[in-house]
mmCIF file of C-alpha atoms in Angstrom:
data_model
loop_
_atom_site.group_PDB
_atom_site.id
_atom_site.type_symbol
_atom_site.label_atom_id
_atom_site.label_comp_id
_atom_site.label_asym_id
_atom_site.label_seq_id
_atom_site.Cartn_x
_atom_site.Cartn_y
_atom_site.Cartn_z
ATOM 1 C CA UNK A 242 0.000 0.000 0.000
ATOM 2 C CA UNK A 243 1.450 3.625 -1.084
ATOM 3 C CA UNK A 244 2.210 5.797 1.834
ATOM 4 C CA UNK A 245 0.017 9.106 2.092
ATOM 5 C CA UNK A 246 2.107 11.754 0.828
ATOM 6 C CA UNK A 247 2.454 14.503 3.870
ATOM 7 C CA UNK A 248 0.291 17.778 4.369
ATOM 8 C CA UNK A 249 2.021 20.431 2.633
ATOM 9 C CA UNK A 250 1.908 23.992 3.953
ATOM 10 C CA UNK A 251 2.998 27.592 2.736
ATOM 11 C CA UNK A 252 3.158 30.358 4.912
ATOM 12 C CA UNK A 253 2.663 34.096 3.847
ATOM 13 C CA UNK A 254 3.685 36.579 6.297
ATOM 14 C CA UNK A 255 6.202 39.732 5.831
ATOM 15 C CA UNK A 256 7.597 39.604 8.883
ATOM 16 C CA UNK A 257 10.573 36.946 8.723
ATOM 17 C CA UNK A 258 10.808 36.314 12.443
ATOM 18 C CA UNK A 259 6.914 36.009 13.136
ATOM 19 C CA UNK A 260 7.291 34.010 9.868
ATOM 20 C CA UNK A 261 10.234 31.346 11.009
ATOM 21 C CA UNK A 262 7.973 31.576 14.973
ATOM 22 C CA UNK A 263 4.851 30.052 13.155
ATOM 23 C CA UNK A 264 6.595 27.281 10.926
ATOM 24 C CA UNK A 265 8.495 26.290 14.067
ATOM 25 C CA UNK A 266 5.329 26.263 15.658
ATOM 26 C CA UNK A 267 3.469 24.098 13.281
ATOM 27 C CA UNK A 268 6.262 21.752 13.338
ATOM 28 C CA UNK A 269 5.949 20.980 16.842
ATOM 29 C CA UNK A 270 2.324 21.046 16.894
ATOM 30 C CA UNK A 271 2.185 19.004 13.767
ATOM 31 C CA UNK A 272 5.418 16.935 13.262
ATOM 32 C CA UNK A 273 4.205 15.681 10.125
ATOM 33 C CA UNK A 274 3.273 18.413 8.348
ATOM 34 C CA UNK A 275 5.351 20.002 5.195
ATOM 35 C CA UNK A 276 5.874 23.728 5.379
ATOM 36 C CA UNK A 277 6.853 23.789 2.007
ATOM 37 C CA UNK A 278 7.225 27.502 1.575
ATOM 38 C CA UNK A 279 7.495 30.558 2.936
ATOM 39 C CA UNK A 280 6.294 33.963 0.803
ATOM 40 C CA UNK A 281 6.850 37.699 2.137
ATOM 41 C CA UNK A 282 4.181 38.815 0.642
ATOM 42 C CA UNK A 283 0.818 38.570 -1.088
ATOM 43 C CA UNK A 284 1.893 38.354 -4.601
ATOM 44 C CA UNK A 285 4.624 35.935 -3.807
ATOM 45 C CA UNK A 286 2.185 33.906 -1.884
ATOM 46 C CA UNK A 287 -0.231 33.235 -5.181
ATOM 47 C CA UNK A 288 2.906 32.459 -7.180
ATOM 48 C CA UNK A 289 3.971 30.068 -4.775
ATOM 49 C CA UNK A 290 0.992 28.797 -4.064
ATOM 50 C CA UNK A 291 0.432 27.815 -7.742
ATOM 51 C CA UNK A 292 3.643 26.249 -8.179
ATOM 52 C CA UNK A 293 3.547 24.127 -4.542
ATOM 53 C CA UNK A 294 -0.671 23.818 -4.830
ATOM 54 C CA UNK A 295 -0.086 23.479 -0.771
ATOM 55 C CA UNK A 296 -3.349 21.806 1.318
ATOM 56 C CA UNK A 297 -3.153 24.326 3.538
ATOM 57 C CA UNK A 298 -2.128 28.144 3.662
ATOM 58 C CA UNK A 299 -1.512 30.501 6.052
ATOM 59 C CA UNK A 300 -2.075 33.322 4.991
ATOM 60 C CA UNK A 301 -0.901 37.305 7.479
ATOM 61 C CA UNK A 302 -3.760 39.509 6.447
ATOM 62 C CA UNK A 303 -1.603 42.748 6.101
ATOM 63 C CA UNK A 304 1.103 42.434 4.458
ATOM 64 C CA UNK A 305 2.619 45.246 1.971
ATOM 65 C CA UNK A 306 1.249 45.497 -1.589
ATOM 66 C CA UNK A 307 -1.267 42.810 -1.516
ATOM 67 C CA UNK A 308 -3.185 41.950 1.865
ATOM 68 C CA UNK A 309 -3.760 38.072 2.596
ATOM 69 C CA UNK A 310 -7.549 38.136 1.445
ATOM 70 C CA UNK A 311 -6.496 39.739 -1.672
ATOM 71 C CA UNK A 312 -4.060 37.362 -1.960
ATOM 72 C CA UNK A 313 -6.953 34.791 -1.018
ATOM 73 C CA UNK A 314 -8.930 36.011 -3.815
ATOM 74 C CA UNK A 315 -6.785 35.822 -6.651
ATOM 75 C CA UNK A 316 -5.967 32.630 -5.361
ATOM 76 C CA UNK A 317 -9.588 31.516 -5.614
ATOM 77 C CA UNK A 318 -9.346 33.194 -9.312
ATOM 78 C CA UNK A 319 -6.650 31.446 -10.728
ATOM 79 C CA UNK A 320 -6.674 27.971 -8.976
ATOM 80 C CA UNK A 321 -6.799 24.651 -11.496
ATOM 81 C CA UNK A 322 -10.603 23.119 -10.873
ATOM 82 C CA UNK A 323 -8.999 19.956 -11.083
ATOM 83 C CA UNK A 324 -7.276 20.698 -7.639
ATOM 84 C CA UNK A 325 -8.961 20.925 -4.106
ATOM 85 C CA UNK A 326 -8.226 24.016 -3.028
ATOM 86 C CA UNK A 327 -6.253 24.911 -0.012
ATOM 87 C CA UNK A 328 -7.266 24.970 3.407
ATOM 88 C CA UNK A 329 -7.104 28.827 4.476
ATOM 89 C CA UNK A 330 -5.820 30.045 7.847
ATOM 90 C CA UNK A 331 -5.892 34.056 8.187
ATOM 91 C CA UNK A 332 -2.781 35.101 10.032
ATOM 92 C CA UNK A 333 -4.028 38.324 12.291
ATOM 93 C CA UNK A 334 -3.114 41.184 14.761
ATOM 94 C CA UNK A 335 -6.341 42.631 15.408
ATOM 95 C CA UNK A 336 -9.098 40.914 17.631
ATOM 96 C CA UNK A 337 -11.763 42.319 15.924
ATOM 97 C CA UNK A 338 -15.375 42.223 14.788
ATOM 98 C CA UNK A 339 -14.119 40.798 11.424
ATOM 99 C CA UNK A 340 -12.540 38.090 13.253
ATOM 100 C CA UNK A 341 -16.609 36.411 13.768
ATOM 101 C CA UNK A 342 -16.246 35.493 9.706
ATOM 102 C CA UNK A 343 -13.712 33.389 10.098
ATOM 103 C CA UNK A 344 -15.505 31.231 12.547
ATOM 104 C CA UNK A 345 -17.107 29.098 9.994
ATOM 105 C CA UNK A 346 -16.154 25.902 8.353
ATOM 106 C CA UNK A 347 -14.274 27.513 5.538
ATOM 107 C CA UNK A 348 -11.842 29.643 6.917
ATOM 108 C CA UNK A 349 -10.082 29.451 10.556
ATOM 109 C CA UNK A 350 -7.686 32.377 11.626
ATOM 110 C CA UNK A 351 -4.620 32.833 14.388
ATOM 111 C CA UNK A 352 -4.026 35.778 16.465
ATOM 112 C CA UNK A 353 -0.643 36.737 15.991
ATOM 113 C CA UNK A 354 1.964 35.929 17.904
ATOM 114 C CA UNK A 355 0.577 32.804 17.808
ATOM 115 C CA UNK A 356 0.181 30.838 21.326
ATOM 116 C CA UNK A 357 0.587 27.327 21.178
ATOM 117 C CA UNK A 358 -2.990 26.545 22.450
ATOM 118 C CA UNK A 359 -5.374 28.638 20.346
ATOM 119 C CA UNK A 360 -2.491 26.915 17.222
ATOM 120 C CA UNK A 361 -3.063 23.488 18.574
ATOM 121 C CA UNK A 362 -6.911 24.036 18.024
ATOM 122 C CA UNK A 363 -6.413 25.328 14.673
ATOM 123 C CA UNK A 364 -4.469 22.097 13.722
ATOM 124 C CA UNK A 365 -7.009 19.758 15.079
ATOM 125 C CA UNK A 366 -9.580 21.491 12.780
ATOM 126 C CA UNK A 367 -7.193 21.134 10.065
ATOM 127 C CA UNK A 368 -6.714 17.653 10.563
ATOM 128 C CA UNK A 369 -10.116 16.799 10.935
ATOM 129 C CA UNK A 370 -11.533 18.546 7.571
ATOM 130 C CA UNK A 371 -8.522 16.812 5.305
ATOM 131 C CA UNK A 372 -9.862 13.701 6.553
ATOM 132 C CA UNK A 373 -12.866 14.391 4.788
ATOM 133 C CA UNK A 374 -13.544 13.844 1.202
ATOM 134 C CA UNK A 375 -14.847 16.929 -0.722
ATOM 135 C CA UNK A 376 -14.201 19.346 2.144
ATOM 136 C CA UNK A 377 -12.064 21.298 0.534
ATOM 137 C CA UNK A 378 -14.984 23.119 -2.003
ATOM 138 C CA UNK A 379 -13.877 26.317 -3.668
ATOM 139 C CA UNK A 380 -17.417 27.136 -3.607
ATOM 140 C CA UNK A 381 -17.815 27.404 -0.084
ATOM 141 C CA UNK A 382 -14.437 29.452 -0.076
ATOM 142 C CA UNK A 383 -15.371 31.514 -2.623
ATOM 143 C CA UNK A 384 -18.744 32.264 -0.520
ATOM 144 C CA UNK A 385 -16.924 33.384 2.649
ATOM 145 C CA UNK A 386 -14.934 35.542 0.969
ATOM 146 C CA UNK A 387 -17.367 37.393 -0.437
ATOM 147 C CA UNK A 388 -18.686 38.024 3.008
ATOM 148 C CA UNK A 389 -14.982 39.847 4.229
ATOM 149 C CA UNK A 390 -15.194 43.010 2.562
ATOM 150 C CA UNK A 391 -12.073 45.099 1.295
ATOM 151 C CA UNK A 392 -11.981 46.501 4.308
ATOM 152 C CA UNK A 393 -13.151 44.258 6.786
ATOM 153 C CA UNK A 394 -10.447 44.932 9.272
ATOM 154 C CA UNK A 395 -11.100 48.513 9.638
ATOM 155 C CA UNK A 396 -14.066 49.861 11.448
ATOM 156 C CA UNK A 397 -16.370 51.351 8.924
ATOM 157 C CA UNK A 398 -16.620 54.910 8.111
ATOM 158 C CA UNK A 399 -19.742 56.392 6.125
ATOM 159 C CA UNK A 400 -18.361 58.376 3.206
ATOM 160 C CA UNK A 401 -20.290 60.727 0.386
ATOM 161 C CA UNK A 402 -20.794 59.036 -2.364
ATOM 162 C CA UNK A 403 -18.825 60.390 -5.517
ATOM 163 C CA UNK A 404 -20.644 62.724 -7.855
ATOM 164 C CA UNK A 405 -17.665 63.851 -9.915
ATOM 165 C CA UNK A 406 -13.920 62.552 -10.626
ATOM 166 C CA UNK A 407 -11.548 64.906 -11.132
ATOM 167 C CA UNK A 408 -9.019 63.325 -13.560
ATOM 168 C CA UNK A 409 -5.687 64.698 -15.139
ATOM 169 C CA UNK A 410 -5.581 64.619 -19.103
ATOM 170 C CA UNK A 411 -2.207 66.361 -20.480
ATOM 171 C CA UNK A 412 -2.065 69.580 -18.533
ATOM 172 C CA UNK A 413 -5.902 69.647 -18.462
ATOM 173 C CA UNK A 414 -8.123 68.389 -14.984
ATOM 174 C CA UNK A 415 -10.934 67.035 -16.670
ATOM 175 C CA UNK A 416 -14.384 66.700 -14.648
ATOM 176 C CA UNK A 417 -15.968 63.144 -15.342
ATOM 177 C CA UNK A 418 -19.772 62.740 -14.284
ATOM 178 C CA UNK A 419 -19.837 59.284 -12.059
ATOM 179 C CA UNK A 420 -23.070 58.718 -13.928
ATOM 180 C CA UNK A 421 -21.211 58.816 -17.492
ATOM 181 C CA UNK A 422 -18.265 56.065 -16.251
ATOM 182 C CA UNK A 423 -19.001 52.513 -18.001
ATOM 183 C CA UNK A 424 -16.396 50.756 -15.952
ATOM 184 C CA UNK A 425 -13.083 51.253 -13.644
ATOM 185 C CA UNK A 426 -9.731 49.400 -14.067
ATOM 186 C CA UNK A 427 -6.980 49.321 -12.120
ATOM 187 C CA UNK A 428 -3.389 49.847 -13.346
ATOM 188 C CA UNK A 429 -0.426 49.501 -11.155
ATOM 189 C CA UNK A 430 -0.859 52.426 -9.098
ATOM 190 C CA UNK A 431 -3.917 54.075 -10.849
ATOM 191 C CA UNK A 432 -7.258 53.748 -11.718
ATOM 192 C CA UNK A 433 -8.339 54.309 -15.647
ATOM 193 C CA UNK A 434 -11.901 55.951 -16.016
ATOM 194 C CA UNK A 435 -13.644 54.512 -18.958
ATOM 195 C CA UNK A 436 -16.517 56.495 -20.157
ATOM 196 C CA UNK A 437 -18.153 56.427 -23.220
ATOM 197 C CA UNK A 438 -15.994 57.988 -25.566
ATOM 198 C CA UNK A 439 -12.898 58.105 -23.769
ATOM 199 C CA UNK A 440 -10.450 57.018 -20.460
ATOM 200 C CA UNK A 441 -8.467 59.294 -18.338
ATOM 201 C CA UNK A 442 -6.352 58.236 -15.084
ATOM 202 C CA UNK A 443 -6.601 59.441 -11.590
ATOM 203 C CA UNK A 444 -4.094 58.701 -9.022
ATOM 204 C CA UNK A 445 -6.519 56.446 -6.176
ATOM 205 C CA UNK A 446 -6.677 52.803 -5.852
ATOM 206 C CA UNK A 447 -9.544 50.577 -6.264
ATOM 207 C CA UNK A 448 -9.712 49.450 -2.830
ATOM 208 C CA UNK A 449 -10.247 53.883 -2.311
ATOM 209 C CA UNK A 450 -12.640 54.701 -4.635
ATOM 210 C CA UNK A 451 -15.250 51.647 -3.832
ATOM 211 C CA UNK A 452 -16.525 52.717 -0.812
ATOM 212 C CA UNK A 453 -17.478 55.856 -2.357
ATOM 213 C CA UNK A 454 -19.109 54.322 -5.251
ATOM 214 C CA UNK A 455 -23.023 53.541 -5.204
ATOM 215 C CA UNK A 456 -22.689 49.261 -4.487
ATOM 216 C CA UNK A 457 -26.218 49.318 -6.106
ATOM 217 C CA UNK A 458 -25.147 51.355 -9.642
ATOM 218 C CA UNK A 459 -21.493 49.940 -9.679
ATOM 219 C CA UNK A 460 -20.521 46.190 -9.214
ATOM 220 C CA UNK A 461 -17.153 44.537 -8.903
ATOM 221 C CA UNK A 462 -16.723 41.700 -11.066
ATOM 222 C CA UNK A 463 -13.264 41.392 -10.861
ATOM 223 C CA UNK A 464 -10.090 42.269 -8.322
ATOM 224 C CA UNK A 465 -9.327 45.057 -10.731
ATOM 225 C CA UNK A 466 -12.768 45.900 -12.373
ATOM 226 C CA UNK A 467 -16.194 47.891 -11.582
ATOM 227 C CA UNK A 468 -18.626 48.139 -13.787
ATOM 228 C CA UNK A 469 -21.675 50.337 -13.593
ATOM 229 C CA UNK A 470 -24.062 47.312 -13.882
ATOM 230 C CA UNK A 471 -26.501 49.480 -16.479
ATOM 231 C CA UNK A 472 -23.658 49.215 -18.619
ATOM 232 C CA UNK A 473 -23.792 45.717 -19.281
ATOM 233 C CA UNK A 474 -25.562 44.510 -22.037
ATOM 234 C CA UNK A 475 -25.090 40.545 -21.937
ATOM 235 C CA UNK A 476 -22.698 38.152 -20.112
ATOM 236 C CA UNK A 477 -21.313 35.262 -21.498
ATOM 237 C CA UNK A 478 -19.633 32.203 -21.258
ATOM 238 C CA UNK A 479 -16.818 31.042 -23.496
ATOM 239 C CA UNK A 480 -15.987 27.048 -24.036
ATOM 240 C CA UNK A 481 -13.791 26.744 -21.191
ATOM 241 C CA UNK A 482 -16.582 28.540 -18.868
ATOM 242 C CA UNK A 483 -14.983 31.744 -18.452
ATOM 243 C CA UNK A 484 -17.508 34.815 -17.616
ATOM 244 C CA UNK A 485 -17.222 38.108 -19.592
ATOM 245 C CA UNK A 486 -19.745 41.193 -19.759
ATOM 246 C CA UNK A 487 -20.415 42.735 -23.217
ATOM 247 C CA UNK A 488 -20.854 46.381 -23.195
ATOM 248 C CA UNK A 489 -23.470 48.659 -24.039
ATOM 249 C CA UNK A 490 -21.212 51.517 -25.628
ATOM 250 C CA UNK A 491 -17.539 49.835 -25.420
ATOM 251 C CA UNK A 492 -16.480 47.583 -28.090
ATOM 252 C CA UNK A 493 -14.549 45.323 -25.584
ATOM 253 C CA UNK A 494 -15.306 42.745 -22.823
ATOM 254 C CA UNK A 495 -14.791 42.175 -19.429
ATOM 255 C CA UNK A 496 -13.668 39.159 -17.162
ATOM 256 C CA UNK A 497 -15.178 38.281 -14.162
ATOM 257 C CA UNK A 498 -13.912 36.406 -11.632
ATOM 258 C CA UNK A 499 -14.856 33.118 -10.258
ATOM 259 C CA UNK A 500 -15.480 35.023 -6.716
ATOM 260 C CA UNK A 501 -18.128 37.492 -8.718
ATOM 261 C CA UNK A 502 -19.740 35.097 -11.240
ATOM 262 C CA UNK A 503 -22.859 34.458 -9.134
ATOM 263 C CA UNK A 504 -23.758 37.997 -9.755
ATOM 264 C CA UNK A 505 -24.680 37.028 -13.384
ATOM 265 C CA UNK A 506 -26.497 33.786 -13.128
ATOM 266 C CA UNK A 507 -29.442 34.848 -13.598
ATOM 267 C CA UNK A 508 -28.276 36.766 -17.097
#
């Protein structure tokens, strides 16, 4: 009879001490398991996790760059269906109200430093879902984190909702109605406004402008994409199930994400 190839782990966390703390940790608590990487930060974490396809990942929600759910979320984006996916432990500093989502089945989370009791209970619920067949569904992943907002580790603030974006073109600020946008895109350290019959850049991030957008008017359907939903004319489905929005006055289409693709079923 084969042996049963060891749990493999990867740990994301930009701190390299707390990092080396919690695989020394895990490897006392759980002799057998395979940390099999260690990223120091977000981004590196979904290449890594890619490349090792780890059972489990722990993943330090703040990290520079890319946080650990939007590392999480990618993740969920990009992972091959033909794979379980990964176990997910959120890595945290702040005892907070967020902290209640990741009380269910699908996600578990550590309070950083980690003590060796509240880790030990962690494990045991690790062990006990790999020992179950089919507990690893993205689906009920994907539905989770859909419930931890953006900013669900910050306490949360009312803000106006935008009525105008104030956008540099050449040497010109150009005023852009919110009501004339067809979608947002982010680019590296800037968001492009697509109207119409143009796109200009302003110098915010996604995660910024969101909160002041209208959630009923303008949907995210991808990590880097909001759409004002009136927009859309049709989405579709191409042969290897892949989601995309045709526009009403755009010639091009837009991806959506796994984590956003139950917004459309219905369409």
């Amino acid at each position: 009879m084969p042996a049963t190839p060891p749990v493999r782990a990867l740990i994301a966390e930009d701190e390299a001490l707390l990092a080396d703390t919690l695989s020394a940790q895990l490897q006392r608590l759980w002799p057998g398991l395979d940390i099999a990487g260690i990223a120091s930060n977000g981004m590196a974490a979904v290449e890594q996790a890619l490349a090792l396809q780890p059972d489990v990942l722990f993943l330090d929600i703040r990290m520079p760059g890319q946080s650990g759910l939007e590392a999480a979320r990618e993740l969920a984006d990009e992972w091959p269906h033909q794979r379980p996916f990964p176990l997910l432990v959120f890595v945290t500093a702040y005892d907070d109200y967020a902290i209640q989502a990741f009380e269910q089945a699908a996600i578990d989370y550590v309070l950083k430093p980690a003590n060796d009791e509240r880790l030990a209970l962690t494990v045991a619920r690790l062990q006990a879902r790999l020992k179950k067949t089919n507990d690893q569904g993205l689906e009920q992943v994907l539905a989770q984190l859909r419930s931890l907002a953006p900013g669900a580790l910050a306490s949360p603030v009312a803000q106006e909702r935008l009525r105008m974006i104030r956008a540099a073109v050449g040497n010109q600020v150009r005023l852009i109605p919110v009501d004339d946008v067809v979608y947002f895109e982010a680019t590296d350290k800037y968001v492009n406004v697509v109207t119409a019959d143009g796109e200009a850049l302003i110098r915010t991030s996604l995660r910024e402008l969101i909160p002041q957008l209208d959630p009923e008017r303008f949907w995210q359907v991808h990590r880097g994409t909001v759409v004002q939903i009136a927009e859309v004319a049709a989405a579709q489905r191409d042969e290897a199930g892949k989601l995309s929005l045709k526009l009403r006055q755009r010639p091009e289409t837009l991806a959506v994400s796994r984590l956003f693709a139950h917004l459309f079923r219905q369409m």
